[in-house]
mmCIF file of C-alpha atoms in Angstrom:
data_model
loop_
_atom_site.group_PDB
_atom_site.id
_atom_site.type_symbol
_atom_site.label_atom_id
_atom_site.label_comp_id
_atom_site.label_asym_id
_atom_site.label_seq_id
_atom_site.Cartn_x
_atom_site.Cartn_y
_atom_site.Cartn_z
ATOM 1 C CA MET A 1 55.565 -8.593 -38.522
ATOM 2 C CA THR A 2 53.105 -6.878 -41.159
ATOM 3 C CA ALA A 3 50.975 -5.348 -38.035
ATOM 4 C CA ALA A 4 54.309 -3.892 -36.738
ATOM 5 C CA ALA A 5 55.319 -2.455 -40.039
ATOM 6 C CA VAL A 6 51.982 -1.046 -40.737
ATOM 7 C CA ALA A 7 51.708 0.363 -37.252
ATOM 8 C CA TRP A 8 55.098 2.003 -37.645
ATOM 9 C CA LEU A 9 54.087 3.483 -40.851
ATOM 10 C CA VAL A 10 51.081 5.004 -39.109
ATOM 11 C CA VAL A 11 53.136 6.460 -36.287
ATOM 12 C CA VAL A 12 55.680 7.921 -38.824
ATOM 13 C CA ALA A 13 52.874 9.477 -40.903
ATOM 14 C CA LEU A 14 51.368 10.940 -37.717
ATOM 15 C CA HIS A 15 54.624 12.453 -36.756
ATOM 16 C CA ARG A 16 55.090 14.071 -40.169
ATOM 17 C CA ALA A 17 51.584 15.561 -39.871
ATOM 18 C CA LEU A 18 51.717 16.609 -36.131
ATOM 19 C CA SER A 19 55.264 17.375 -35.101
ATOM 20 C CA GLY A 20 55.745 21.007 -34.270
ATOM 21 C CA ARG A 21 52.161 21.674 -34.806
ATOM 22 C CA VAL A 22 50.517 20.587 -31.712
ATOM 23 C CA TRP A 23 52.270 20.456 -28.246
ATOM 24 C CA TRP A 24 50.976 16.962 -27.159
ATOM 25 C CA TRP A 25 52.958 15.272 -29.921
ATOM 26 C CA GLN A 26 56.202 16.137 -28.231
ATOM 27 C CA VAL A 27 56.620 12.870 -26.472
ATOM 28 C CA PRO A 28 57.545 10.992 -29.683
ATOM 29 C CA GLU A 29 59.739 13.960 -30.698
ATOM 30 C CA LEU A 30 62.012 12.910 -27.637
ATOM 31 C CA VAL A 31 63.342 9.852 -29.439
ATOM 32 C CA PRO A 32 66.692 9.783 -30.926
ATOM 33 C CA PRO A 33 66.049 10.814 -34.746
ATOM 34 C CA LEU A 34 68.026 7.944 -35.837
ATOM 35 C CA THR A 35 65.099 5.645 -34.645
ATOM 36 C CA PHE A 36 63.163 6.815 -37.785
ATOM 37 C CA ALA A 37 65.829 5.059 -39.973
ATOM 38 C CA LEU A 38 66.646 2.185 -37.791
ATOM 39 C CA VAL A 39 63.054 0.738 -37.203
ATOM 40 C CA PRO A 40 62.126 0.479 -40.732
ATOM 41 C CA ALA A 41 65.638 -0.886 -41.634
ATOM 42 C CA LEU A 42 65.271 -3.634 -39.132
ATOM 43 C CA LEU A 43 61.807 -4.355 -40.247
ATOM 44 C CA LEU A 44 63.062 -5.032 -43.567
ATOM 45 C CA VAL A 45 65.969 -7.286 -42.465
ATOM 46 C CA ALA A 46 63.230 -9.250 -40.452
ATOM 47 C CA VAL A 47 61.231 -9.652 -43.470
ATOM 48 C CA VAL A 48 64.252 -10.815 -45.650
ATOM 49 C CA ALA A 49 65.299 -13.145 -42.760
ATOM 50 C CA ALA A 50 61.901 -14.822 -42.393
ATOM 51 C CA ARG A 51 61.914 -15.507 -46.211
ATOM 52 C CA LEU A 52 65.299 -17.145 -46.062
ATOM 53 C CA ILE A 53 64.883 -19.223 -42.953
ATOM 54 C CA ARG A 54 61.590 -20.889 -43.949
ATOM 55 C CA ARG A 55 59.390 -21.421 -46.924
ATOM 56 C CA PRO A 56 56.446 -19.549 -46.333
ATOM 57 C CA GLN A 57 52.819 -20.628 -46.190
ATOM 58 C CA ARG A 58 50.549 -19.041 -48.834
ATOM 59 C CA PRO A 59 48.799 -16.629 -46.496
ATOM 60 C CA GLN A 60 52.082 -15.548 -45.320
ATOM 61 C CA ARG A 61 53.472 -14.962 -48.660
ATOM 62 C CA ALA A 62 50.567 -12.483 -49.113
ATOM 63 C CA ARG A 63 51.224 -10.537 -46.053
ATOM 64 C CA ARG A 64 54.903 -10.390 -46.302
ATOM 65 C CA PRO A 65 55.086 -7.958 -49.331
ATOM 66 C CA VAL A 66 52.748 -5.768 -47.295
ATOM 67 C CA ALA A 67 55.163 -5.702 -44.391
ATOM 68 C CA ALA A 68 57.979 -4.814 -46.833
ATOM 69 C CA VAL A 69 56.146 -2.089 -48.778
ATOM 70 C CA ALA A 70 55.067 -0.622 -45.355
ATOM 71 C CA ALA A 71 58.674 -0.663 -44.069
ATOM 72 C CA LEU A 72 60.144 0.825 -47.136
ATOM 73 C CA ALA A 73 57.149 3.658 -47.109
ATOM 74 C CA SER A 74 57.987 4.375 -43.408
ATOM 75 C CA LEU A 75 61.808 4.619 -44.219
ATOM 76 C CA ALA A 76 61.129 7.069 -47.108
ATOM 77 C CA LEU A 77 58.764 9.237 -45.104
ATOM 78 C CA GLY A 78 61.096 9.154 -42.054
ATOM 79 C CA ALA A 79 64.222 9.995 -43.881
ATOM 80 C CA GLY A 80 64.036 13.584 -43.635
ATOM 81 C CA VAL A 81 63.680 13.452 -39.788
ATOM 82 C CA SER A 82 66.278 10.843 -38.887
ATOM 83 C CA GLY A 83 69.198 13.237 -38.713
ATOM 84 C CA ILE A 84 71.234 11.320 -41.263
ATOM 85 C CA ASN A 85 73.569 13.691 -43.083
ATOM 86 C CA LEU A 86 73.588 12.088 -46.628
ATOM 87 C CA ALA A 87 74.897 15.418 -48.172
ATOM 88 C CA SER A 88 78.163 14.843 -46.336
ATOM 89 C CA LEU A 89 78.922 12.229 -48.699
ATOM 90 C CA TRP A 90 79.173 14.391 -51.803
ATOM 91 C CA HIS A 91 79.985 17.836 -50.195
ATOM 92 C CA ARG A 92 83.119 19.403 -51.338
ATOM 93 C CA ALA A 93 84.533 22.232 -49.240
ATOM 94 C CA VAL A 94 85.453 25.513 -50.974
ATOM 95 C CA PRO A 95 88.808 26.697 -49.567
ATOM 96 C CA ALA A 96 88.626 29.596 -47.037
ATOM 97 C CA PRO A 97 89.901 32.998 -48.620
ATOM 98 C CA SER A 98 92.008 35.430 -46.759
ATOM 99 C CA GLY A 99 89.904 37.427 -44.095
ATOM 100 C CA ALA A 100 87.531 34.381 -43.682
ATOM 101 C CA ILE A 101 85.606 34.578 -40.391
ATOM 102 C CA THR A 102 86.020 31.893 -37.680
ATOM 103 C CA VAL A 103 82.878 31.390 -35.533
ATOM 104 C CA PHE A 104 82.343 29.307 -32.273
ATOM 105 C CA SER A 105 78.967 28.577 -30.944
ATOM 106 C CA TRP A 106 78.459 26.895 -27.723
ATOM 107 C CA ASN A 107 75.968 26.181 -24.891
ATOM 108 C CA THR A 108 78.090 26.700 -21.831
ATOM 109 C CA TRP A 109 75.979 24.712 -19.308
ATOM 110 C CA TYR A 110 75.446 27.503 -16.918
ATOM 111 C CA TRP A 111 78.766 29.339 -17.667
ATOM 112 C CA ASP A 112 81.445 28.645 -15.073
ATOM 113 C CA GLN A 113 78.863 27.847 -12.107
ATOM 114 C CA ARG A 114 80.142 24.322 -11.288
ATOM 115 C CA ALA A 115 83.598 25.946 -10.578
ATOM 116 C CA ASP A 116 81.951 27.465 -7.297
ATOM 117 C CA ALA A 117 79.950 24.881 -5.328
ATOM 118 C CA GLY A 118 78.687 27.956 -3.158
ATOM 119 C CA ARG A 119 76.517 29.182 -5.921
ATOM 120 C CA GLU A 120 75.324 26.182 -7.848
ATOM 121 C CA MET A 121 72.208 24.062 -7.708
ATOM 122 C CA PRO A 122 72.854 20.459 -7.136
ATOM 123 C CA PRO A 123 74.405 19.073 -10.291
ATOM 124 C CA PRO A 124 73.316 15.861 -11.901
ATOM 125 C CA THR A 125 74.703 12.679 -10.707
ATOM 126 C CA GLY A 126 78.132 12.094 -12.353
ATOM 127 C CA THR A 127 78.702 15.622 -13.314
ATOM 128 C CA PRO A 128 82.453 16.490 -13.150
ATOM 129 C CA PRO A 129 83.608 19.454 -11.055
ATOM 130 C CA GLN A 130 84.542 22.367 -13.200
ATOM 131 C CA ASP A 131 87.702 24.638 -13.407
ATOM 132 C CA ALA A 132 86.839 28.199 -14.051
ATOM 133 C CA ALA A 133 90.594 28.851 -15.580
ATOM 134 C CA GLY A 134 89.907 25.711 -17.704
ATOM 135 C CA PHE A 135 86.593 27.070 -18.970
ATOM 136 C CA TYR A 136 88.061 30.137 -20.320
ATOM 137 C CA ARG A 137 91.060 28.271 -21.717
ATOM 138 C CA TYR A 138 88.598 26.027 -23.686
ATOM 139 C CA LEU A 139 87.150 29.395 -25.123
ATOM 140 C CA ARG A 140 90.403 30.897 -25.963
ATOM 141 C CA ALA A 141 91.504 27.545 -27.609
ATOM 142 C CA GLN A 142 88.951 27.863 -30.345
ATOM 143 C CA HIS A 143 90.744 30.900 -31.790
ATOM 144 C CA ALA A 144 87.474 32.328 -33.079
ATOM 145 C CA ASP A 145 86.806 35.820 -34.260
ATOM 146 C CA VAL A 146 83.171 35.570 -33.235
ATOM 147 C CA LEU A 147 81.773 33.699 -30.314
ATOM 148 C CA LEU A 148 78.281 33.010 -29.774
ATOM 149 C CA LEU A 149 77.898 31.662 -26.132
ATOM 150 C CA GLN A 150 74.586 30.508 -24.485
ATOM 151 C CA GLU A 151 73.627 29.940 -20.848
ATOM 152 C CA TYR A 152 75.406 32.984 -19.730
ATOM 153 C CA VAL A 153 73.403 32.312 -16.276
ATOM 154 C CA TYR A 154 73.593 30.708 -12.930
ATOM 155 C CA PHE A 155 70.775 28.744 -11.249
ATOM 156 C CA GLY A 156 70.035 28.746 -7.552
ATOM 157 C CA PRO A 157 68.614 25.741 -5.660
ATOM 158 C CA ASP A 158 65.061 26.768 -6.551
ATOM 159 C CA SER A 159 65.850 26.913 -10.154
ATOM 160 C CA ARG A 160 65.672 30.727 -10.089
ATOM 161 C CA PRO A 161 68.090 32.239 -12.991
ATOM 162 C CA ILE A 162 70.725 34.396 -11.570
ATOM 163 C CA ARG A 163 72.543 37.116 -13.686
ATOM 164 C CA VAL A 164 76.307 36.498 -14.193
ATOM 165 C CA ASP A 165 78.586 39.191 -13.683
ATOM 166 C CA GLY A 166 81.338 38.149 -15.898
ATOM 167 C CA LEU A 167 81.964 40.705 -18.612
ATOM 168 C CA ASP A 168 84.985 42.200 -16.882
ATOM 169 C CA ARG A 169 86.500 38.814 -16.859
ATOM 170 C CA LEU A 170 85.610 38.173 -20.474
ATOM 171 C CA ARG A 171 87.291 41.326 -21.556
ATOM 172 C CA ARG A 172 90.500 40.433 -19.823
ATOM 173 C CA GLU A 173 90.405 36.959 -21.401
ATOM 174 C CA PHE A 174 89.698 38.349 -24.757
ATOM 175 C CA PRO A 175 91.349 41.655 -24.932
ATOM 176 C CA GLY A 176 90.412 43.873 -27.874
ATOM 177 C CA TYR A 177 87.081 41.975 -28.549
ATOM 178 C CA HIS A 178 83.718 43.640 -28.463
ATOM 179 C CA VAL A 179 80.922 42.447 -26.158
ATOM 180 C CA ALA A 180 77.193 42.217 -26.690
ATOM 181 C CA GLU A 181 74.947 40.776 -23.945
ATOM 182 C CA ALA A 182 71.108 40.087 -23.967
ATOM 183 C CA GLY A 183 69.163 37.882 -21.430
ATOM 184 C CA GLU A 184 71.316 34.571 -20.991
ATOM 185 C CA LEU A 185 73.162 35.292 -24.272
ATOM 186 C CA VAL A 186 76.623 36.936 -24.932
ATOM 187 C CA THR A 187 78.568 37.378 -28.083
ATOM 188 C CA LEU A 188 82.108 38.462 -28.464
ATOM 189 C CA SER A 189 83.615 39.756 -31.657
ATOM 190 C CA ARG A 190 87.022 40.726 -32.843
ATOM 191 C CA PHE A 191 85.490 43.098 -35.325
ATOM 192 C CA PRO A 192 83.505 46.305 -34.483
ATOM 193 C CA ILE A 193 79.842 45.778 -33.471
ATOM 194 C CA VAL A 194 77.680 48.098 -35.325
ATOM 195 C CA LEU A 195 74.383 46.908 -33.941
ATOM 196 C CA SER A 196 73.216 44.732 -31.075
ATOM 197 C CA ARG A 197 69.664 43.735 -29.673
ATOM 198 C CA GLY A 198 67.892 41.242 -28.106
ATOM 199 C CA ILE A 199 64.791 39.786 -29.970
ATOM 200 C CA ASP A 200 61.753 39.747 -27.802
ATOM 201 C CA LEU A 201 59.337 36.879 -28.180
ATOM 202 C CA ARG A 202 56.283 38.779 -26.677
ATOM 203 C CA PRO A 203 55.108 40.495 -29.793
ATOM 204 C CA TRP A 204 54.715 36.952 -31.313
ATOM 205 C CA ALA A 205 53.318 35.048 -28.345
ATOM 206 C CA GLU A 206 49.918 33.564 -28.421
ATOM 207 C CA GLY A 207 47.386 34.612 -25.699
ATOM 208 C CA ASP A 208 48.824 36.520 -22.861
ATOM 209 C CA ARG A 209 52.146 37.783 -23.883
ATOM 210 C CA ASP A 210 53.595 38.218 -20.357
ATOM 211 C CA ALA A 211 52.650 34.563 -19.407
ATOM 212 C CA VAL A 212 56.223 33.441 -20.214
ATOM 213 C CA VAL A 213 57.487 35.448 -17.363
ATOM 214 C CA PRO A 214 56.938 33.657 -13.849
ATOM 215 C CA ALA A 215 55.300 35.755 -11.372
ATOM 216 C CA GLY A 216 57.866 37.767 -9.187
ATOM 217 C CA SER A 217 60.675 37.413 -11.502
ATOM 218 C CA HIS A 218 63.561 39.762 -11.042
ATOM 219 C CA TRP A 219 64.976 39.130 -14.419
ATOM 220 C CA PRO A 220 62.199 39.174 -17.216
ATOM 221 C CA GLY A 221 64.568 39.214 -19.970
ATOM 222 C CA PHE A 222 65.917 35.746 -19.266
ATOM 223 C CA TYR A 223 62.441 34.455 -20.263
ATOM 224 C CA THR A 224 61.517 36.941 -23.095
ATOM 225 C CA VAL A 225 64.820 37.200 -25.075
ATOM 226 C CA LYS A 226 66.176 33.942 -26.375
ATOM 227 C CA THR A 227 68.208 35.312 -29.509
ATOM 228 C CA LEU A 228 70.843 38.060 -29.525
ATOM 229 C CA ARG A 229 71.427 39.705 -32.891
ATOM 230 C CA THR A 230 74.940 41.277 -33.267
ATOM 231 C CA ASP A 231 75.860 43.027 -36.602
ATOM 232 C CA VAL A 232 79.664 43.305 -37.295
ATOM 233 C CA ARG A 233 81.778 45.117 -39.745
ATOM 234 C CA ALA A 234 84.280 42.635 -41.098
ATOM 235 C CA GLY A 235 86.186 43.223 -44.280
ATOM 236 C CA GLY A 236 84.057 46.018 -45.502
ATOM 237 C CA GLU A 237 80.900 43.785 -45.054
ATOM 238 C CA THR A 238 78.193 44.047 -42.338
ATOM 239 C CA VAL A 239 77.389 40.564 -41.294
ATOM 240 C CA SER A 240 74.585 39.701 -38.870
ATOM 241 C CA PHE A 241 75.233 37.060 -36.317
ATOM 242 C CA TYR A 242 72.216 35.466 -34.462
ATOM 243 C CA ASN A 243 73.044 33.760 -31.098
ATOM 244 C CA ALA A 244 70.102 31.673 -30.133
ATOM 245 C CA HIS A 245 68.979 29.547 -27.213
ATOM 246 C CA ILE A 246 65.273 28.392 -28.048
ATOM 247 C CA ASN A 247 63.406 27.056 -25.057
ATOM 248 C CA SER A 248 63.378 23.597 -24.092
ATOM 249 C CA PRO A 249 60.058 21.541 -24.699
ATOM 250 C CA LEU A 250 60.430 20.479 -21.158
ATOM 251 C CA ASP A 251 59.492 22.559 -18.019
ATOM 252 C CA PRO A 252 62.660 24.085 -16.847
ATOM 253 C CA SER A 253 61.828 24.126 -13.164
ATOM 254 C CA THR A 254 62.710 20.472 -12.765
ATOM 255 C CA ARG A 255 65.370 18.199 -14.131
ATOM 256 C CA GLY A 256 65.706 15.094 -16.437
ATOM 257 C CA LEU A 257 64.322 13.906 -19.671
ATOM 258 C CA ASP A 258 60.890 13.316 -18.416
ATOM 259 C CA PRO A 259 57.966 13.393 -20.879
ATOM 260 C CA ARG A 260 55.715 14.290 -17.944
ATOM 261 C CA ARG A 261 57.190 17.652 -18.000
ATOM 262 C CA LEU A 262 56.040 18.726 -21.636
ATOM 263 C CA ASP A 263 53.476 21.431 -21.464
ATOM 264 C CA ARG A 264 51.656 23.732 -23.724
ATOM 265 C CA THR A 265 53.237 26.850 -22.196
ATOM 266 C CA GLN A 266 56.819 25.839 -23.217
ATOM 267 C CA HIS A 267 55.544 24.824 -26.716
ATOM 268 C CA ARG A 268 53.976 28.284 -27.216
ATOM 269 C CA ALA A 269 57.217 29.965 -26.083
ATOM 270 C CA ARG A 270 59.264 27.925 -28.691
ATOM 271 C CA VAL A 271 57.028 28.745 -31.507
ATOM 272 C CA ALA A 272 56.891 32.470 -30.488
ATOM 273 C CA ASN A 273 60.683 32.630 -30.292
ATOM 274 C CA LEU A 274 61.305 31.064 -33.775
ATOM 275 C CA ARG A 275 58.605 33.268 -35.250
ATOM 276 C CA ALA A 276 60.325 36.484 -33.635
ATOM 277 C CA LEU A 277 63.670 35.187 -34.908
ATOM 278 C CA ALA A 278 62.332 34.471 -38.516
ATOM 279 C CA ALA A 279 60.745 37.822 -38.744
ATOM 280 C CA ASP A 280 63.839 39.601 -38.034
ATOM 281 C CA ILE A 281 65.935 37.586 -40.214
ATOM 282 C CA ASP A 282 63.351 38.089 -43.081
ATOM 283 C CA ALA A 283 63.562 41.771 -42.815
ATOM 284 C CA ASN A 284 67.284 41.924 -42.422
ATOM 285 C CA PRO A 285 69.333 42.865 -45.752
ATOM 286 C CA HIS A 286 72.554 41.821 -44.583
ATOM 287 C CA PRO A 287 73.900 38.059 -44.970
ATOM 288 C CA ALA A 288 73.242 36.441 -41.818
ATOM 289 C CA PHE A 289 74.621 33.554 -39.690
ATOM 290 C CA LEU A 290 72.521 31.785 -37.208
ATOM 291 C CA ALA A 291 73.750 29.224 -34.470
ATOM 292 C CA GLY A 292 73.120 27.936 -31.171
ATOM 293 C CA ASP A 293 71.244 25.567 -29.035
ATOM 294 C CA PHE A 294 67.595 25.140 -30.532
ATOM 295 C CA ASN A 295 66.647 22.356 -28.239
ATOM 296 C CA ALA A 296 65.156 20.683 -31.388
ATOM 297 C CA SER A 297 66.384 17.615 -32.916
ATOM 298 C CA PRO A 298 66.193 16.774 -36.586
ATOM 299 C CA ALA A 299 62.906 14.892 -35.605
ATOM 300 C CA MET A 300 61.263 18.043 -34.346
ATOM 301 C CA GLY A 301 58.885 19.636 -36.970
ATOM 302 C CA ILE A 302 59.089 22.906 -35.136
ATOM 303 C CA LEU A 303 62.346 23.829 -37.114
ATOM 304 C CA ARG A 304 60.075 24.356 -40.095
ATOM 305 C CA LEU A 305 59.441 27.887 -38.641
ATOM 306 C CA LEU A 306 63.069 28.799 -39.616
ATOM 307 C CA PRO A 307 63.159 31.070 -42.481
ATOM 308 C CA ASP A 308 63.221 29.384 -45.913
ATOM 309 C CA ARG A 309 66.485 31.130 -46.947
ATOM 310 C CA MET A 310 68.289 29.764 -44.059
ATOM 311 C CA THR A 311 70.424 26.762 -45.046
ATOM 312 C CA ASP A 312 71.757 24.075 -42.720
ATOM 313 C CA ALA A 313 75.386 24.037 -42.621
ATOM 314 C CA ALA A 314 75.524 20.311 -41.826
ATOM 315 C CA PRO A 315 76.894 19.081 -45.267
ATOM 316 C CA ALA A 316 80.215 20.601 -44.491
ATOM 317 C CA LEU A 317 80.395 18.785 -41.113
ATOM 318 C CA GLY A 318 81.818 15.378 -42.819
ATOM 319 C CA SER A 319 79.567 13.206 -40.460
ATOM 320 C CA LEU A 320 76.627 10.983 -41.460
ATOM 321 C CA TYR A 321 75.004 11.242 -38.197
ATOM 322 C CA PRO A 322 76.185 14.540 -36.364
ATOM 323 C CA VAL A 323 75.338 14.769 -32.753
ATOM 324 C CA THR A 324 75.937 17.646 -30.250
ATOM 325 C CA TRP A 325 74.054 16.554 -26.989
ATOM 326 C CA ASP A 326 74.321 15.003 -24.533
ATOM 327 C CA GLU A 327 77.996 14.218 -24.540
ATOM 328 C CA ARG A 328 77.455 11.465 -21.968
ATOM 329 C CA LEU A 329 74.906 9.821 -24.163
ATOM 330 C CA PRO A 330 75.353 11.373 -27.660
ATOM 331 C CA TRP A 331 72.378 10.650 -29.736
ATOM 332 C CA TRP A 332 70.992 14.111 -30.465
ATOM 333 C CA ARG A 333 71.824 16.961 -32.564
ATOM 334 C CA ILE A 334 70.064 20.013 -30.883
ATOM 335 C CA ASP A 335 72.729 22.455 -31.807
ATOM 336 C CA TRP A 336 72.518 24.087 -35.189
ATOM 337 C CA ALA A 337 74.248 26.336 -37.687
ATOM 338 C CA PHE A 338 72.589 28.124 -40.661
ATOM 339 C CA THR A 339 73.546 30.661 -43.203
ATOM 340 C CA THR A 340 71.666 32.802 -45.869
ATOM 341 C CA PRO A 341 72.799 32.790 -49.386
ATOM 342 C CA GLY A 342 75.253 35.715 -48.717
ATOM 343 C CA LEU A 343 77.624 33.452 -46.840
ATOM 344 C CA THR A 344 79.816 30.534 -47.727
ATOM 345 C CA VAL A 345 80.708 27.756 -45.231
ATOM 346 C CA HIS A 346 84.241 26.683 -45.545
ATOM 347 C CA GLU A 347 84.696 24.372 -42.589
ATOM 348 C CA TYR A 348 82.527 23.003 -39.904
ATOM 349 C CA ARG A 349 83.315 20.819 -37.037
ATOM 350 C CA LEU A 350 82.002 19.721 -33.716
ATOM 351 C CA VAL A 351 84.343 20.299 -30.786
ATOM 352 C CA ARG A 352 83.928 18.117 -27.590
ATOM 353 C CA SER A 353 83.754 20.271 -24.499
ATOM 354 C CA ASN A 354 85.803 17.684 -22.454
ATOM 355 C CA GLY A 355 83.447 18.016 -19.364
ATOM 356 C CA GLN A 356 82.959 21.714 -19.570
ATOM 357 C CA SER A 357 79.528 21.368 -20.851
ATOM 358 C CA ASP A 358 77.004 18.715 -21.809
ATOM 359 C CA HIS A 359 76.962 20.226 -25.311
ATOM 360 C CA SER A 360 79.522 20.005 -28.007
ATOM 361 C CA GLY A 361 80.729 23.215 -29.431
ATOM 362 C CA GLN A 362 80.355 24.354 -33.192
ATOM 363 C CA ARG A 363 83.280 25.886 -34.969
ATOM 364 C CA LEU A 364 82.820 27.115 -38.487
ATOM 365 C CA VAL A 365 84.797 29.165 -40.840
ATOM 366 C CA ILE A 366 82.729 31.432 -43.189
ATOM 367 C CA SER A 367 83.098 34.335 -45.455
ATOM 368 C CA PRO A 368 80.758 36.821 -47.446
ATOM 369 C CA SER A 369 80.013 35.262 -50.780
ATOM 370 C CA ARG A 370 79.384 38.688 -52.617
#
């Protein structure tokens, strides 16, 4: 037991030192974050149980406190990456004022692709069929002023991304809304859009800036733009909405949660995207809201690249262990929402997709606080 407790402490210490900094540490990052709290808790229970079950021999008495101390140390060291949302216990919501903004962020899982078997790549086993009309009903049912939608893309059998021609349908489904698009991201706003641009990762890429785009690609923007900034004018205030879908740590050309698909190129693209995003937010004088699919759980140190002035909205969730993916086996939170000090979060809840996606949506009510 002592050896197990000390070994786990070493693993947690290495994780805190290496996660997000070196690409080859991505395998331990794939475990459910709760593991970093459960393992030391179980070790402590085992220590106490052993003491109660039988009177220890002298050598065992000497070793058992070492096991307890190691388990407690790993629990303290790993608490910050466990995904446990302790702040939800004491968070008190501020009532939303008149004119507050309702935001909905969601990874759509290849848009409405599964509604048309003629244009889809083979779905995962057990994936339910999709109803295109139901897809748009789900979006409208959120009653959002601003929608930040990811994976506005189809994929062919060879995993080649295909542009979606769906803006006309969106405008019909959301009359009066303004629409912005970049790469595989689309943002809808009931408020006027005063600025819209995709954030290119290439100025922040390490090594060959064009290496992220596969040879022969007919859609470079799918690979180079993973954040869409949209500034809207609401209630006399300009608010910047950042719609993000940061690269997966896994090679996207194949499927499944297979650690053998981890590689240096994906890690570099993730770092470049987060650095590009942080640089834009740091230079932005407007209050900013950032949400989307970061493909990063609380256990992944790469999130430290986010700007310091961005605050996680999770305390408003009211959940001790919020999860957004995969709805079929919900252990991970990889969809996030952040705000700068210029915004107040009044409500935050996760919305099940009911088979429309493998991600839950994020619905928030916010308002400018100055």
